[in-house]
XYZ file of C-alpha atoms in Angstrom:
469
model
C 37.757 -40.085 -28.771
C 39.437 -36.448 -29.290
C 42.656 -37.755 -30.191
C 41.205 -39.956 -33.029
C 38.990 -36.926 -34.182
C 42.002 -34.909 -34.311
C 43.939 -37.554 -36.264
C 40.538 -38.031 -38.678
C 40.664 -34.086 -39.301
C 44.690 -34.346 -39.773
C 44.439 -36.794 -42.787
C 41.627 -35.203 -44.493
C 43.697 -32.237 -44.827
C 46.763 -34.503 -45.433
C 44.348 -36.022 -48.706
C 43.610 -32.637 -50.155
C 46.974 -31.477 -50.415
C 47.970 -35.079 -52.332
C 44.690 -34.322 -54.478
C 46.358 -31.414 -55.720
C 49.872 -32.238 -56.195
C 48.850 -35.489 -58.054
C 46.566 -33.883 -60.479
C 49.352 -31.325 -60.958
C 51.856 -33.934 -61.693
C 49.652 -35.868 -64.107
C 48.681 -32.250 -66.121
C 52.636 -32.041 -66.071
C 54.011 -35.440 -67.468
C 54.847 -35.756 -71.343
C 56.440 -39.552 -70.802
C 55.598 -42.518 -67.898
C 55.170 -40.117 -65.079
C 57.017 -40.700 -61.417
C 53.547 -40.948 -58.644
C 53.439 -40.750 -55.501
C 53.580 -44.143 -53.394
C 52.873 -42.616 -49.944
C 52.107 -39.857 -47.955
C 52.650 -39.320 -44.453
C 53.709 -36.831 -41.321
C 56.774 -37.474 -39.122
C 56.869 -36.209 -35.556
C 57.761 -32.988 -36.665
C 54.516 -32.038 -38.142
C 56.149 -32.523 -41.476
C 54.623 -33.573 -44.936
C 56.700 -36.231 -46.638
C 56.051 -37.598 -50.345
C 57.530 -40.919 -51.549
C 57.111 -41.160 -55.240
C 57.495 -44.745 -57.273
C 61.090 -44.309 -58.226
C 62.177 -44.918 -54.830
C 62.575 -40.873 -53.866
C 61.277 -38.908 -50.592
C 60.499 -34.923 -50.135
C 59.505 -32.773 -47.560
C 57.411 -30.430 -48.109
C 57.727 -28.936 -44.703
C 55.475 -28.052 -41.857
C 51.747 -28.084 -43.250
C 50.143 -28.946 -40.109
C 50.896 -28.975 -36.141
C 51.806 -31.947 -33.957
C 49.406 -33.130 -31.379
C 48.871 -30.919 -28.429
C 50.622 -32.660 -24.990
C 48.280 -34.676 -22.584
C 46.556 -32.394 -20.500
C 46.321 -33.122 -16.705
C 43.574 -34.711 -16.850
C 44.517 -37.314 -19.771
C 43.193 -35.644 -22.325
C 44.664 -34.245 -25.612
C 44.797 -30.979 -26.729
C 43.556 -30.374 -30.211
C 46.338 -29.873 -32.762
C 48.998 -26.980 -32.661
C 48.440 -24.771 -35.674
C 52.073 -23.371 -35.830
C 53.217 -27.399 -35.805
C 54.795 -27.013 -32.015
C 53.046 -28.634 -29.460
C 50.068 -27.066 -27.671
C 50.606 -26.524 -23.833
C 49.126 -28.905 -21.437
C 44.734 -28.998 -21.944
C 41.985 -30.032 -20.124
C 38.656 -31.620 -20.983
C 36.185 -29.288 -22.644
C 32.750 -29.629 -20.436
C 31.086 -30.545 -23.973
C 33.907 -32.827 -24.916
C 35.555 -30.408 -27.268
C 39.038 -30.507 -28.147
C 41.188 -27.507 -26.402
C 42.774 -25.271 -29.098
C 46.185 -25.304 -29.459
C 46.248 -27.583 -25.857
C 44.142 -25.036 -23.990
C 41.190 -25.801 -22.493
C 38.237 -26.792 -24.257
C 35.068 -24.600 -24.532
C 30.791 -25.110 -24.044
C 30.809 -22.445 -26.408
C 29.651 -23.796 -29.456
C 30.449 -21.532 -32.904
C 26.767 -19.737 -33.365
C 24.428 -17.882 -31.132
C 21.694 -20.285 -31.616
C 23.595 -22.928 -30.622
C 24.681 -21.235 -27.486
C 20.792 -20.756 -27.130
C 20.395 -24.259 -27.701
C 22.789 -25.782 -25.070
C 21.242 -23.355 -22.392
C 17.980 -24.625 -23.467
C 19.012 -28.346 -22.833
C 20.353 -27.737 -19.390
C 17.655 -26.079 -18.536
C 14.923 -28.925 -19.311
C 16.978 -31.297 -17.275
C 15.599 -28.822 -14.253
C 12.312 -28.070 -15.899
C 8.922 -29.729 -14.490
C 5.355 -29.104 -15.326
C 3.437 -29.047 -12.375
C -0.166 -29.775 -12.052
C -2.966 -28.706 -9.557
C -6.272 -30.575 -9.018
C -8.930 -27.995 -6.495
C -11.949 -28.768 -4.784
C -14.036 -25.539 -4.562
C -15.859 -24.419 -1.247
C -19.356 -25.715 -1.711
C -21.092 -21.963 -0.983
C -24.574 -23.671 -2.290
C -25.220 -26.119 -0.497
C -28.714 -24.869 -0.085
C -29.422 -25.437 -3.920
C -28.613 -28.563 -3.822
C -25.955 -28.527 -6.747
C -22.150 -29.099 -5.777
C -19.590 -27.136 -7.648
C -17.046 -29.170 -9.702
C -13.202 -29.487 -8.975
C -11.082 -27.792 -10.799
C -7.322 -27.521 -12.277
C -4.886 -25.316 -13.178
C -1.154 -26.033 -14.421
C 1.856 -24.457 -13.681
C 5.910 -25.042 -14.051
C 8.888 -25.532 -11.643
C 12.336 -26.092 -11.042
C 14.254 -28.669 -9.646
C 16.315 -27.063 -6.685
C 17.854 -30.326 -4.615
C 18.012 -33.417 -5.947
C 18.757 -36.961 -3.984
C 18.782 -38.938 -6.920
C 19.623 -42.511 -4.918
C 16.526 -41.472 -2.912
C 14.683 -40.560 -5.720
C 14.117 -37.241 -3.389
C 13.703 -33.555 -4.891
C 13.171 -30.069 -3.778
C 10.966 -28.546 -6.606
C 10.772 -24.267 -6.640
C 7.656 -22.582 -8.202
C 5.216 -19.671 -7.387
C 2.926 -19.675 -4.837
C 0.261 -18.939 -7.013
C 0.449 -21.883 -8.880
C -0.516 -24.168 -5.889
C -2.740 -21.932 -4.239
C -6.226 -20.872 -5.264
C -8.679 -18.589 -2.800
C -11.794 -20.564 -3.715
C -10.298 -23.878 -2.931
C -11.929 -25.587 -0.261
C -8.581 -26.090 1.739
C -7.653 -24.814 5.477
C -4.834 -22.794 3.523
C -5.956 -22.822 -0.507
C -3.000 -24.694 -0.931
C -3.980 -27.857 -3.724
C -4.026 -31.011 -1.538
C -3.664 -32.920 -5.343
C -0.373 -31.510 -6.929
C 1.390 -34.056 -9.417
C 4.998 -33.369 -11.165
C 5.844 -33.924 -14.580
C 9.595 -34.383 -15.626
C 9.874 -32.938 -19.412
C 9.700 -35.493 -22.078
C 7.411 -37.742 -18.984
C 4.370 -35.667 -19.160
C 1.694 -37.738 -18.925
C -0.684 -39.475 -16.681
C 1.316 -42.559 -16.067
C 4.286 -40.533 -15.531
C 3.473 -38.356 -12.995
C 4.892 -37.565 -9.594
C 2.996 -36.680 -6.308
C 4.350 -33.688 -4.699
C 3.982 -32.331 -1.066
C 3.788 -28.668 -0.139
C 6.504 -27.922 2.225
C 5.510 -23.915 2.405
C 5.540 -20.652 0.354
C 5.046 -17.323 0.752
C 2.407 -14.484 -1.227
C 4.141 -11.948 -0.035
C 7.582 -13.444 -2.028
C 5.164 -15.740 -4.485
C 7.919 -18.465 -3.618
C 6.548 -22.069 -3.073
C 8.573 -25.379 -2.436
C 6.972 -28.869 -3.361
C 8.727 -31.923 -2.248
C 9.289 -35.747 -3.785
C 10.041 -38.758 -1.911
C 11.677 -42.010 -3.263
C 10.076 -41.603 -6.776
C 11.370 -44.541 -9.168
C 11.239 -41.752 -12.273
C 13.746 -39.390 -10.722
C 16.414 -42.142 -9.733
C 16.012 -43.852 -12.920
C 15.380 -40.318 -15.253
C 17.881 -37.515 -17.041
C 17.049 -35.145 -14.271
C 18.973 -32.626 -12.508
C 19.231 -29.596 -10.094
C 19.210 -26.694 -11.339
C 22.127 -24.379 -11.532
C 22.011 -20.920 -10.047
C 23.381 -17.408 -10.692
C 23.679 -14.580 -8.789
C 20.917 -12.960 -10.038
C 22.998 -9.646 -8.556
C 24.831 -10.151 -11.904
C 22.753 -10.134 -14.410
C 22.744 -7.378 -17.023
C 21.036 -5.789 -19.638
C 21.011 -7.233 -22.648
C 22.049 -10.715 -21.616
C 19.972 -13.419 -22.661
C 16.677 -14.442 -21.261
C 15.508 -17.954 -21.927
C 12.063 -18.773 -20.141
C 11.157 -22.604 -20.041
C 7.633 -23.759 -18.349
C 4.270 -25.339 -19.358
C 2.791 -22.627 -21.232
C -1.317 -22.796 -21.462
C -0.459 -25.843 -19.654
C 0.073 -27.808 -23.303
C 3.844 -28.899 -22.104
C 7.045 -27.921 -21.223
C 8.216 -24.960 -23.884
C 11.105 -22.243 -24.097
C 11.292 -18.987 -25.235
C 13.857 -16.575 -25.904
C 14.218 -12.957 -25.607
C 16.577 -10.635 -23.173
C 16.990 -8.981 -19.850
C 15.169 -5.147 -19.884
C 15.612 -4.260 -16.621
C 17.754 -5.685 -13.888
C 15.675 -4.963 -11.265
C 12.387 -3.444 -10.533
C 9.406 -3.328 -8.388
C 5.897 -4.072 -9.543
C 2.493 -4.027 -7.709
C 0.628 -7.289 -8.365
C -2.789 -7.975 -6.813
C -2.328 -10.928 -4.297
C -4.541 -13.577 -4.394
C -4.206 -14.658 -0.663
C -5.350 -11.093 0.389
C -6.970 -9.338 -2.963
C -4.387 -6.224 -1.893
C -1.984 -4.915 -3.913
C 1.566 -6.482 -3.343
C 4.815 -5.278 -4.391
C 7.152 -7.466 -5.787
C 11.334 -7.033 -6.706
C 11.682 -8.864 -9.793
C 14.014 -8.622 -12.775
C 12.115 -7.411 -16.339
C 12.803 -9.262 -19.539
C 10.997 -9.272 -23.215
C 10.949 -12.653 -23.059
C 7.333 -14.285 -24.462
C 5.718 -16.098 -21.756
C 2.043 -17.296 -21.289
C -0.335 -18.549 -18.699
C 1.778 -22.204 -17.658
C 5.206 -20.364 -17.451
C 4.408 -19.364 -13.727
C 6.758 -21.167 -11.437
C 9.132 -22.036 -13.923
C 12.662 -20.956 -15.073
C 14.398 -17.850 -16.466
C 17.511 -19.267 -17.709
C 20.730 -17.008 -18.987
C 23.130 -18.565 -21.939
C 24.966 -20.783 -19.779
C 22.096 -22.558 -18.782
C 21.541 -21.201 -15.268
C 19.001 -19.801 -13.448
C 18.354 -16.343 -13.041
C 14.637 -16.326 -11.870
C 11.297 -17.689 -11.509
C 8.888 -16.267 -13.929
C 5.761 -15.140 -12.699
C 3.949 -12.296 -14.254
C 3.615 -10.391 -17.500
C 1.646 -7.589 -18.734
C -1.604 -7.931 -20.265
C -2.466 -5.226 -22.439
C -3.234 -4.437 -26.225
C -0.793 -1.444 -26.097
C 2.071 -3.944 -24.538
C 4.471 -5.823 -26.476
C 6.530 -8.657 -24.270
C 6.995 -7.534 -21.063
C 7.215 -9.989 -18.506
C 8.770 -10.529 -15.147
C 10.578 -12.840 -13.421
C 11.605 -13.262 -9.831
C 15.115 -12.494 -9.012
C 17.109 -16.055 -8.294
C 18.850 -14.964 -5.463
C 15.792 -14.267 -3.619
C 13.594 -17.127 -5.026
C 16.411 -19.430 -3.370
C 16.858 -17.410 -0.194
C 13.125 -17.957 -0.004
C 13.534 -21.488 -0.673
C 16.127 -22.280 1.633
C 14.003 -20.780 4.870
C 11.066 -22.507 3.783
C 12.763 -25.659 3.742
C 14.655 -25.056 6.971
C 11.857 -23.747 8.933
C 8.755 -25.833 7.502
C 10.063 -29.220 5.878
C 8.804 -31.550 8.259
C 7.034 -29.232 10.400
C 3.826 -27.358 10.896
C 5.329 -23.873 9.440
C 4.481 -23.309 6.122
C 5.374 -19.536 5.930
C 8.999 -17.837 5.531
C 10.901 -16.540 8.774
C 12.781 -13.150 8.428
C 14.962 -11.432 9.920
C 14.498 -7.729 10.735
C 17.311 -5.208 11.807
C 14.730 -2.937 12.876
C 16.083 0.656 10.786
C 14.380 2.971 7.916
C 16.944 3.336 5.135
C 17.087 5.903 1.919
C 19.234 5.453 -1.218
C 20.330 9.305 -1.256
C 22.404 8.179 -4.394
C 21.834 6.262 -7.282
C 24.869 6.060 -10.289
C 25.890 3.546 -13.260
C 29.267 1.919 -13.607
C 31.151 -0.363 -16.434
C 33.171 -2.767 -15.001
C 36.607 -2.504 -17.538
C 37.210 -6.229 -17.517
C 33.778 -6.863 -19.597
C 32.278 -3.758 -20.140
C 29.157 -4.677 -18.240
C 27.413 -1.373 -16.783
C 25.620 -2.148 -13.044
C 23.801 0.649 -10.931
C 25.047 1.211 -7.550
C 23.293 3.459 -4.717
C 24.450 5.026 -1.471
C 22.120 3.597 1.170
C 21.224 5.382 4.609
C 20.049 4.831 7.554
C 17.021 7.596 8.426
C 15.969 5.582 11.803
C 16.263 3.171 13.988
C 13.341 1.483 15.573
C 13.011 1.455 19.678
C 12.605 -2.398 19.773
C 15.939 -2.585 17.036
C 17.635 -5.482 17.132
C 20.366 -2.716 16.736
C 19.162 -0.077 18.722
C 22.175 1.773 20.387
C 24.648 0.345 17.595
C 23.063 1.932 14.154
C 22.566 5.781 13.484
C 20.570 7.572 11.586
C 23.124 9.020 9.129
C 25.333 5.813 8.800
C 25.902 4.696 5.337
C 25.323 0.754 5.209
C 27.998 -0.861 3.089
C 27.484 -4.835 3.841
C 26.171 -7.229 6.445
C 27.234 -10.932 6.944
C 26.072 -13.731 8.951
C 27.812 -16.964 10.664
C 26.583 -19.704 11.724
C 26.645 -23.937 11.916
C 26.036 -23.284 7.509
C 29.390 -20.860 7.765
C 29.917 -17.358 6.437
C 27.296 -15.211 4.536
C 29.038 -12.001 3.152
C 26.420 -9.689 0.904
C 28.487 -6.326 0.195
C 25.257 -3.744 0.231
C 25.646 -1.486 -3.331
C 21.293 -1.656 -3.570
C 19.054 -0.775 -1.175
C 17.688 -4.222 -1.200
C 20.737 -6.379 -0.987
C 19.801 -5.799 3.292
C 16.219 -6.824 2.703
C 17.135 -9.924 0.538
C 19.687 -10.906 3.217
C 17.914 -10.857 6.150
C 16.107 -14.025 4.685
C 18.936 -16.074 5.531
C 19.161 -14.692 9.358
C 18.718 -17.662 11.688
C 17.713 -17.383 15.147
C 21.123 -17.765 17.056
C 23.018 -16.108 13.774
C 25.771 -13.485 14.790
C 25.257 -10.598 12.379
C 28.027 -8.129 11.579
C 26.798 -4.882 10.283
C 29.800 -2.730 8.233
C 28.519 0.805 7.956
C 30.070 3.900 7.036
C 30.001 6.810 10.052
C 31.628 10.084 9.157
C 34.087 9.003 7.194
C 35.378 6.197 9.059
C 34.440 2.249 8.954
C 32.248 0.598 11.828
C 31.179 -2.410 12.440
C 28.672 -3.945 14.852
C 27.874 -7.279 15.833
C 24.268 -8.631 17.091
C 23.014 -12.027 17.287
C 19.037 -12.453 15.815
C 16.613 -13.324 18.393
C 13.322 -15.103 18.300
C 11.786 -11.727 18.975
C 13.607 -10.117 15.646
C 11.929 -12.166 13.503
C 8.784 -12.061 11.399
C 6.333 -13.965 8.999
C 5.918 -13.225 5.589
């Protein structure tokens, strides 16, 4: 297919050029005029005319040669200095490589860049849908309240698609209403809409696995469904939410007011944050880390994806600011965390009776006693770093006797039966975010900083060390 694109391309250009030159010749000719019979380019990349009387000319190099076969098989797109391009690969969209180097996703506009995000992102998107039954408070009257529903959005996190299986990610807040007449408020009715499949007959019956207020992380979960092993579906991609920047783009996709699955584009504000949210498991206040963006989102896009311009996710939306004096600001959970929260919930609770996230604790107060901005000179990109230290260390520490107050953390990594965890600690809560992937049985290596010199400890997490949230 690329090579006979690149020839197509070749010979239109090849057509103008005889255009010309024949309509010069005829402008040109006072008796029968010589034409040209044929027009054609040898392996050199070189233009040759024959004309009626039997004559040739070459006119030269006009245009390159075909690029080699890449490794993979596939041609690179035509050399523009007529020498052969160097060896290309496939581009991931199927574009020729220019000049035999690889080919790109990166299509010529911003919008379209926009656009291709967009589509990766819907083949993660769902709509999700919750059906409550309220407590019946009066009884006494004799009138029974009315269920209820509320909609919601999600991503697809694991996918079996054989099985027809899937791991779905959304807030907790989306399945879980205070009012609901459930042991745990958690909708015993959720059904799961694939975009493009959202309606009745379409719809997929989801279990909840567990979640977490205090993270607003939920995970839903699909068995053998004949619509996932036979749809367009796929898992979602995920960046390291530790990456993203200011200014990058923000693209949030969900079921906004619950009319469908929609996406919206705006950009990252801040790169991380904390907010205080009421919590509607406790009616307290809750603080939440989340990553700001001025990205329009409505009632719907809770649970669902905040995608950069590669089509990956950076967060799980779920909250924005209501207020006549407020223009766009909205909030999405961090992706690291949302799948740190993800992946305990479905170790400790699929197929169990947990249903809220373990973690970890070290046990030590820390302080960011510095706090400084930094471009990186390969892209320019400015992060914030801090200095992070340790103030105390708790009597019942997992590291009591190891860390002291005054030691500068600098990273912490975990191994176990999964393998290596590494998180370098340049924010205060790179530790906290962590310590959701401790495991009971993990052995943790702490690398601090201790005047002047580097330290590291080792401690393995305990039953004892670790808490519900």
């Amino acid at each position: 297919m690329q090579k006979r694109v690149g020839k197509r391309i070749k010979k239109l250009s090849v057509l103008g050029l005889v255009v010309l030159l024949v309509s010069s010749t005829v402008a040109c000719a006072k008796t029968e005029p010589v034409g040209i019979e044929d027009a054609y380019i040898n392996d050199a990349g070189e233009l040759v005319l024959s004309y009626t009387d039997g004559t040739e000319q070459n006119l030269g190099v006009v245009v390159g040669a075909d690029g080699k076969d890449g490794a993979d098989g596939a041609d690179g797109q035509d050399g523009a200095d007529g020498k052969d391009g160097a060896d290309g690969k496939d581009g991931t969209d199927g574009i020729d490589g220019v000049d035999g180097q690889d080919g790109s996703i990166t299509i010529v506009n911003k919008g379209s860049n926009i656009a291709y995000a967009t589509s990766k992102g819907l083949q993660s998107a769902v709509s999700i849908v919750c059906n409550f039954t309220p407590k019946q408070s009066g009884w006494y009257t004799g009138k029974v309240s009315e269920d209820y529903t509320s909609s919601g959005s999600g991503v697809i996190y694991r996918l079996d698609k054989a099985k027809g299986d899937a791991f779905i990610i959304t807030n907790h807040h989306v399945v879980y209403d205070a009012d609901s007449d459930s042991y745990n408020g958690i909708s015993r009715d959720i059904s799961v809409y694939l975009y493009g499949s959202e309606i009745a007959e379409q719809k997929m019956t989801a279990e909840y696995v567990g979640g977490s207020a205090y993270y607003d992380i939920a995970v839903l979960h699909i068995k053998g469904s004949e619509l996932l092993r036979n749809s367009a579906a796929a898992a979602v991609t995920v960046t390291d939410s530790d990456l993203v920047v200011v200014g990058e783009a923000a693209i949030a996709i969900g079921n906004a007011k619950g009319g469908g699955t929609s996406a919206s584009y705006g950009v990252v504000s801040v790169d991380s944050e904390h907010i205080s949210l009421s919590d509607s498991a406790t009616g307290q206040s809750q603080s939440f880390r989340v990553i700001r963006v001025d990205t329009p989102v409505n009632p719907g896009n809770s649970g669902g994806g905040l995608y950069n311009e590669s089509g990956e996710l950076m967060g799980i939306v779920n909250a924005k600011i209501i207020d006549s004096t407020v223009e766009n600001i909205a909030y999405a959970i961090p992706s690291k965390v949302a799948i740190y929260v993800a992946d305990n919930l479905i170790d400790h609770c699929f197929g169990t009776t947990c249903e809220s996230v373990q973690r970890g604790m070290l046990g030590v107060t820390v302080q960011t006693i510095e706090s400084y901005m930094q471009a990186e000179p390969s892209t320019g990109h400015v992060h914030l770093y801090e200095t992070v230290k340790v103030v105390e260390v708790s009597n019942n520490s997992l590291v009591k006797g190891k860390l002291q107050a005054g030691d500068i953390l600098k990273s912490i990594s975990f191994e176990d039966e999964r393998g290596i965890l590494n998180q370098e600690i340049t924010r205060q809560y790179h530790i906290v975010d962590a310590m959701l992937q401790a495991r009971e049985g993990d052995e943790i290596t702490v690398g601090v900083l201790r005047d002047g010199e580097e330290v590291y400890v080792k401690v393995t997490m305990t039953k004892e060390h670790i808490s519900e949230y």
